[in-house]
Amino acid sequence: MTDIHEASHDGARELQAMIAQAGVVVAFTGAGISTESGVPDFRTPGSPWLKNKPIDYEDFIRSDEARREAWRRKFTMDDLYRGAQPSVGHRALATLVARGTSPGIITQNIDGLHQAAGIPDEAVVELHGNGTYATCLACGLRHELVDIRRGFEATERAPECVACGGMVKSATISFGQAMPAEAMRRARDLTLACDLFVAIGSSLVVYPAAGFPLLAKQRGARLAIVNREPTELDEIADLVVRGEIGDVLGPLAATH
Ligand code: NAD
């Protein structure tokens, strides 16, 4: 039966106890862990992400105007949360990784804040890519946003790869774009390796990402969910903590 805690401090204690009992802990994070860093989430009413209909992958490939619009929006969003720093939640998870309690984090986020909190790149699985740089869709070469922005602002032309002339896109996964196979494989390995899976700050409605908490539970791990509002998977969780992520995860940094 699901143990639901509305009071963050009771829930935080329960979560600490579960982590202390567990051998291997894997956290799965959504946009909610970054709101305390000043990065808005996706579904909370008023979200700037919902202001425009997303440009899907097909449109990006097909239309030069769609590419230019995607880059305009990208720079506008970047300006909204420039200088965002890791939250208490990011730092608590970095502590779990540093102490060997957790082999890695699976994230839906694209903001790079787990790495900024000190988790090595190889211990962060980014299911939806990374918005802090861009890649060429043809040859995969990495491009830095600062260079792309300078060129775009000077010419209003969508960037092309300096090496092969291919289309350059933010290194995130758009609607309609294939999930990154390597990240999906690593996420599955982490999920199957853990005996406690903790989903944090996600509405758990975006698939296939939300399939990982489900898989963990089906394979016998315990499932804890930390979110300020109900999620799609609360019913199957062993523990649900409804509260602010910083309040719930903050004590972990001190005790584990
Ligand atoms: P979501 O917006 O669907 O859900 C976020 C959940 O976190 C909500 O249920 C919200 O109530 C909760 N929440 C927000 N702040 C919280 C806090 N401080 N404490 C407790 N709960 C809090 O996000 P999602 O499930 O990650 O899906 C959105 C998709 O959009 C992701 O796949 C991601 O790729 C993308 N996205 C990423 C970012 C980012 O990188 N920071 C930001 C917005 C959207």
Tab-separated table of N, CA and C in Angstrom, residues 50-151:
chain	number	residue	atom	x	y	z
A	50	LEU	N	4.877	26.818	-22.444
A	50	LEU	CA	3.596	26.506	-23.088
A	50	LEU	C	3.052	27.680	-23.901
A	51	LYS	N	3.827	28.769	-23.952
A	51	LYS	CA	3.345	29.963	-24.651
A	51	LYS	C	3.153	29.707	-26.151
A	52	ASN	N	4.049	28.905	-26.722
A	52	ASN	CA	3.955	28.609	-28.154
A	52	ASN	C	3.791	27.106	-28.349
A	53	LYS	N	3.136	26.751	-29.428
A	53	LYS	CA	3.055	25.335	-29.793
A	53	LYS	C	4.486	24.875	-30.114
A	54	PRO	N	4.936	23.746	-29.517
A	54	PRO	CA	6.317	23.329	-29.775
A	54	PRO	C	6.565	23.062	-31.261
A	55	ILE	N	7.799	23.332	-31.691
A	55	ILE	CA	8.180	23.032	-33.084
A	55	ILE	C	8.667	21.592	-33.112
A	56	ASP	N	7.982	20.741	-33.844
A	56	ASP	CA	8.422	19.345	-33.794
A	56	ASP	C	9.571	19.101	-34.776
A	57	TYR	N	10.142	17.921	-34.635
A	57	TYR	CA	11.372	17.598	-35.353
A	57	TYR	C	11.185	17.676	-36.872
A	58	GLU	N	10.067	17.130	-37.349
A	58	GLU	CA	9.776	17.132	-38.786
A	58	GLU	C	9.793	18.559	-39.337
A	59	ASP	N	9.126	19.469	-38.623
A	59	ASP	CA	9.061	20.864	-39.085
A	59	ASP	C	10.455	21.489	-39.091
A	60	PHE	N	11.238	21.186	-38.059
A	60	PHE	CA	12.600	21.725	-37.974
A	60	PHE	C	13.397	21.306	-39.212
A	61	ILE	N	13.273	20.040	-39.593
A	61	ILE	CA	14.034	19.510	-40.725
A	61	ILE	C	13.542	20.119	-42.042
A	62	ARG	N	12.212	20.256	-42.133
A	62	ARG	CA	11.600	20.634	-43.408
A	62	ARG	C	11.683	22.129	-43.708
A	63	SER	N	11.627	22.961	-42.671
A	63	SER	CA	11.393	24.382	-42.933
A	63	SER	C	12.491	25.280	-42.362
A	64	ASP	N	13.028	26.096	-43.227
A	64	ASP	CA	14.048	27.050	-42.795
A	64	ASP	C	13.449	28.043	-41.791
A	65	GLU	N	12.204	28.464	-42.029
A	65	GLU	CA	11.564	29.412	-41.110
A	65	GLU	C	11.360	28.757	-39.731
A	66	ALA	N	10.989	27.465	-39.711
A	66	ALA	CA	10.818	26.762	-38.425
A	66	ALA	C	12.156	26.717	-37.681
A	67	ARG	N	13.234	26.490	-38.405
A	67	ARG	CA	14.558	26.449	-37.749
A	67	ARG	C	14.898	27.812	-37.151
A	68	ARG	N	14.631	28.857	-37.933
A	68	ARG	CA	14.934	30.202	-37.406
A	68	ARG	C	14.073	30.508	-36.174
A	69	GLU	N	12.791	30.123	-36.249
A	69	GLU	CA	11.896	30.360	-35.109
A	69	GLU	C	12.364	29.546	-33.893
A	70	ALA	N	12.811	28.313	-34.122
A	70	ALA	CA	13.302	27.480	-33.006
A	70	ALA	C	14.495	28.160	-32.333
A	71	TRP	N	15.390	28.731	-33.141
A	71	TRP	CA	16.562	29.396	-32.553
A	71	TRP	C	16.179	30.690	-31.846
A	72	ARG	N	15.232	31.442	-32.402
A	72	ARG	CA	14.762	32.665	-31.711
A	72	ARG	C	14.225	32.312	-30.336
A	73	ARG	N	13.350	31.280	-30.292
A	73	ARG	CA	12.753	30.873	-29.011
A	73	ARG	C	13.808	30.359	-28.040
A	74	LYS	N	14.756	29.629	-28.582
A	74	LYS	CA	15.823	29.071	-27.730
A	74	LYS	C	16.564	30.205	-27.011
A	75	PHE	N	16.921	31.240	-27.757
A	75	PHE	CA	17.686	32.333	-27.124
A	75	PHE	C	16.809	33.093	-26.125
A	76	THR	N	15.508	33.238	-26.425
A	76	THR	CA	14.603	33.911	-25.481
A	76	THR	C	14.525	33.113	-24.178
A	77	MET	N	14.360	31.775	-24.289
A	77	MET	CA	14.252	30.946	-23.079
A	77	MET	C	15.572	30.960	-22.306
A	78	ASP	N	16.678	30.905	-23.031
A	78	ASP	CA	17.982	30.925	-22.351
A	78	ASP	C	18.136	32.201	-21.528
A	79	ASP	N	17.654	33.317	-22.081
A	79	ASP	CA	17.778	34.588	-21.349
A	79	ASP	C	16.952	34.568	-20.069
A	80	LEU	N	15.843	33.772	-20.075
A	80	LEU	CA	14.971	33.712	-18.890
A	80	LEU	C	15.675	33.096	-17.686
A	81	TYR	N	16.528	32.107	-17.931
A	81	TYR	CA	17.158	31.460	-16.766
A	81	TYR	C	18.690	31.400	-16.866
A	82	ARG	N	19.221	32.389	-17.522
A	82	ARG	CA	20.683	32.503	-17.574
A	82	ARG	C	21.238	32.581	-16.144
A	83	GLY	N	22.299	31.879	-15.896
A	83	GLY	CA	22.931	31.969	-14.579
A	83	GLY	C	22.251	31.121	-13.513
A	84	ALA	N	21.297	30.252	-13.907
A	84	ALA	CA	20.645	29.373	-12.911
A	84	ALA	C	21.706	28.507	-12.229
A	85	GLN	N	21.559	28.368	-10.924
A	85	GLN	CA	22.523	27.577	-10.138
A	85	GLN	C	21.826	26.342	-9.579
A	86	PRO	N	22.577	25.272	-9.300
A	86	PRO	CA	21.959	24.062	-8.749
A	86	PRO	C	21.174	24.363	-7.469
A	87	SER	N	20.047	23.661	-7.310
A	87	SER	CA	19.195	23.836	-6.126
A	87	SER	C	19.669	22.908	-5.011
A	88	VAL	N	19.019	23.044	-3.856
A	88	VAL	CA	19.282	22.124	-2.732
A	88	VAL	C	19.092	20.676	-3.191
A	89	GLY	N	18.041	20.452	-3.979
A	89	GLY	CA	17.764	19.094	-4.477
A	89	GLY	C	18.903	18.562	-5.341
A	90	HIS	N	19.388	19.378	-6.260
A	90	HIS	CA	20.521	18.940	-7.097
A	90	HIS	C	21.722	18.599	-6.215
A	91	ARG	N	21.955	19.433	-5.207
A	91	ARG	CA	23.147	19.210	-4.366
A	91	ARG	C	22.990	17.953	-3.507
A	92	ALA	N	21.765	17.699	-3.031
A	92	ALA	CA	21.538	16.483	-2.224
A	92	ALA	C	21.806	15.238	-3.071
A	93	LEU	N	21.345	15.249	-4.321
A	93	LEU	CA	21.569	14.074	-5.178
A	93	LEU	C	23.053	13.927	-5.505
A	94	ALA	N	23.740	15.057	-5.659
A	94	ALA	CA	25.189	14.990	-5.907
A	94	ALA	C	25.889	14.326	-4.716
A	95	THR	N	25.390	14.573	-3.518
A	95	THR	CA	25.969	13.944	-2.323
A	95	THR	C	25.768	12.430	-2.367
A	96	LEU	N	24.573	12.000	-2.767
A	96	LEU	CA	24.313	10.546	-2.842
A	96	LEU	C	25.258	9.870	-3.834
A	97	VAL	N	25.518	10.548	-4.950
A	97	VAL	CA	26.428	9.974	-5.949
A	97	VAL	C	27.861	9.984	-5.417
A	98	ALA	N	28.256	11.105	-4.825
A	98	ALA	CA	29.643	11.225	-4.333
A	98	ALA	C	29.938	10.183	-3.250
A	99	ARG	N	28.931	9.841	-2.453
A	99	ARG	CA	29.151	8.871	-1.370
A	99	ARG	C	28.970	7.428	-1.817
A	100	GLY	N	28.665	7.232	-3.091
A	100	GLY	CA	28.550	5.860	-3.607
A	100	GLY	C	27.203	5.219	-3.326
A	101	THR	N	26.279	5.964	-2.747
A	101	THR	CA	24.938	5.419	-2.499
A	101	THR	C	24.194	5.245	-3.821
A	102	SER	N	24.517	6.119	-4.777
A	102	SER	CA	23.835	6.078	-6.067
A	102	SER	C	24.857	6.036	-7.201
A	103	PRO	N	24.699	5.087	-8.148
A	103	PRO	CA	25.645	5.030	-9.275
A	103	PRO	C	25.355	6.083	-10.344
A	104	GLY	N	24.174	6.694	-10.310
A	104	GLY	CA	23.879	7.696	-11.342
A	104	GLY	C	22.452	8.182	-11.266
A	105	ILE	N	22.213	9.250	-12.022
A	105	ILE	CA	20.914	9.925	-12.046
A	105	ILE	C	20.348	9.814	-13.453
A	106	ILE	N	19.052	9.557	-13.549
A	106	ILE	CA	18.367	9.615	-14.849
A	106	ILE	C	17.555	10.907	-14.838
A	107	THR	N	17.723	11.733	-15.846
A	107	THR	CA	16.974	12.995	-15.843
A	107	THR	C	16.248	13.242	-17.158
A	108	GLN	N	15.089	13.893	-17.033
A	108	GLN	CA	14.371	14.380	-18.223
A	108	GLN	C	14.816	15.797	-18.527
A	109	ASN	N	15.604	16.376	-17.633
A	109	ASN	CA	15.932	17.799	-17.766
A	109	ASN	C	17.040	18.022	-18.792
A	110	ILE	N	17.048	19.236	-19.297
A	110	ILE	CA	17.987	19.584	-20.371
A	110	ILE	C	18.905	20.719	-19.919
A	111	ASP	N	18.872	21.036	-18.616
A	111	ASP	CA	19.525	22.263	-18.156
A	111	ASP	C	20.956	22.080	-17.642
A	112	GLY	N	21.427	20.848	-17.560
A	112	GLY	CA	22.816	20.610	-17.129
A	112	GLY	C	23.075	20.896	-15.653
A	113	LEU	N	22.021	21.057	-14.844
A	113	LEU	CA	22.248	21.464	-13.446
A	113	LEU	C	22.721	20.311	-12.549
A	114	HIS	N	22.477	19.056	-12.939
A	114	HIS	CA	23.055	17.950	-12.136
A	114	HIS	C	24.586	17.981	-12.246
A	115	GLN	N	25.077	18.214	-13.467
A	115	GLN	CA	26.530	18.290	-13.647
A	115	GLN	C	27.077	19.525	-12.930
A	116	ALA	N	26.320	20.627	-12.998
A	116	ALA	CA	26.786	21.854	-12.317
A	116	ALA	C	26.872	21.641	-10.805
A	117	ALA	N	26.079	20.689	-10.280
A	117	ALA	CA	26.126	20.386	-8.836
A	117	ALA	C	27.286	19.457	-8.500
A	118	GLY	N	28.020	18.998	-9.519
A	118	GLY	CA	29.218	18.207	-9.250
A	118	GLY	C	29.115	16.743	-9.630
A	119	ILE	N	28.005	16.316	-10.219
A	119	ILE	CA	27.912	14.908	-10.647
A	119	ILE	C	28.653	14.776	-11.980
A	120	PRO	N	29.567	13.789	-12.090
A	120	PRO	CA	30.303	13.665	-13.346
A	120	PRO	C	29.361	13.339	-14.512
A	121	ASP	N	29.723	13.803	-15.715
A	121	ASP	CA	28.905	13.558	-16.915
A	121	ASP	C	28.494	12.099	-17.050
A	122	GLU	N	29.450	11.193	-16.770
A	122	GLU	CA	29.165	9.774	-17.012
A	122	GLU	C	28.159	9.200	-16.016
A	123	ALA	N	27.842	9.948	-14.969
A	123	ALA	CA	26.835	9.478	-14.001
A	123	ALA	C	25.491	10.195	-14.175
A	124	VAL	N	25.336	10.956	-15.263
A	124	VAL	CA	24.051	11.619	-15.533
A	124	VAL	C	23.533	11.122	-16.886
A	125	VAL	N	22.363	10.509	-16.881
A	125	VAL	CA	21.744	10.050	-18.125
A	125	VAL	C	20.676	11.062	-18.517
A	126	GLU	N	20.889	11.723	-19.647
A	126	GLU	CA	19.962	12.777	-20.100
A	126	GLU	C	19.037	12.210	-21.180
A	127	LEU	N	17.818	11.879	-20.778
A	127	LEU	CA	16.896	11.230	-21.720
A	127	LEU	C	16.421	12.185	-22.806
A	128	HIS	N	16.364	13.472	-22.481
A	128	HIS	CA	15.850	14.429	-23.467
A	128	HIS	C	16.949	15.368	-23.966
A	129	GLY	N	18.193	14.951	-23.794
A	129	GLY	CA	19.297	15.721	-24.319
A	129	GLY	C	19.737	16.842	-23.390
A	130	ASN	N	20.481	17.805	-23.981
A	130	ASN	CA	21.082	18.876	-23.188
A	130	ASN	C	20.961	20.184	-23.975
A	131	GLY	N	20.384	21.185	-23.326
A	131	GLY	CA	20.144	22.461	-24.010
A	131	GLY	C	21.261	23.464	-23.835
A	132	THR	N	22.389	23.043	-23.290
A	132	THR	CA	23.468	24.009	-23.067
A	132	THR	C	24.488	24.028	-24.217
A	133	TYR	N	24.230	23.191	-25.234
A	133	TYR	CA	25.064	23.239	-26.435
A	133	TYR	C	24.221	22.744	-27.617
A	134	ALA	N	24.821	22.702	-28.810
A	134	ALA	CA	24.095	22.259	-29.999
A	134	ALA	C	24.930	21.210	-30.723
A	135	THR	N	24.279	20.459	-31.621
A	135	THR	CA	25.037	19.486	-32.424
A	135	THR	C	24.574	19.550	-33.872
A	136	CYS	N	25.480	19.111	-34.757
A	136	CYS	CA	25.134	19.002	-36.171
A	136	CYS	C	24.322	17.725	-36.359
A	137	LEU	N	23.171	17.830	-37.023
A	137	LEU	CA	22.321	16.650	-37.206
A	137	LEU	C	22.932	15.672	-38.208
A	138	ALA	N	23.880	16.152	-39.038
A	138	ALA	CA	24.489	15.265	-40.032
A	138	ALA	C	25.736	14.565	-39.490
A	139	CYS	N	26.667	15.323	-38.905
A	139	CYS	CA	27.944	14.700	-38.513
A	139	CYS	C	28.123	14.630	-37.000
A	140	GLY	N	27.217	15.244	-36.238
A	140	GLY	CA	27.277	15.126	-34.778
A	140	GLY	C	28.235	16.088	-34.100
A	141	LEU	N	28.922	16.928	-34.884
A	141	LEU	CA	29.892	17.857	-34.271
A	141	LEU	C	29.201	18.777	-33.255
A	142	ARG	N	29.856	18.981	-32.111
A	142	ARG	CA	29.311	19.870	-31.083
A	142	ARG	C	29.571	21.336	-31.463
A	143	HIS	N	28.581	22.171	-31.255
A	143	HIS	CA	28.704	23.615	-31.504
A	143	HIS	C	28.326	24.351	-30.226
A	144	GLU	N	29.020	25.443	-29.943
A	144	GLU	CA	28.724	26.205	-28.728
A	144	GLU	C	27.665	27.268	-29.023
A	145	LEU	N	26.751	27.454	-28.046
A	145	LEU	CA	25.623	28.367	-28.254
A	145	LEU	C	26.083	29.807	-28.451
A	146	VAL	N	27.157	30.183	-27.773
A	146	VAL	CA	27.609	31.567	-27.866
A	146	VAL	C	28.008	31.911	-29.307
A	147	ASP	N	28.635	30.953	-29.991
A	147	ASP	CA	29.035	31.187	-31.384
A	147	ASP	C	27.810	31.223	-32.293
A	148	ILE	N	26.877	30.291	-32.047
A	148	ILE	CA	25.673	30.236	-32.883
A	148	ILE	C	24.888	31.531	-32.727
A	149	ARG	N	24.774	31.988	-31.484
A	149	ARG	CA	23.975	33.189	-31.241
A	149	ARG	C	24.581	34.401	-31.934
A	150	ARG	N	25.906	34.502	-31.855
A	150	ARG	CA	26.574	35.646	-32.494
A	150	ARG	C	26.260	35.652	-33.996
A	151	GLY	N	26.375	34.499	-34.622
A	151	GLY	CA	26.110	34.393	-36.058
A	151	GLY	C	24.652	34.665	-36.376
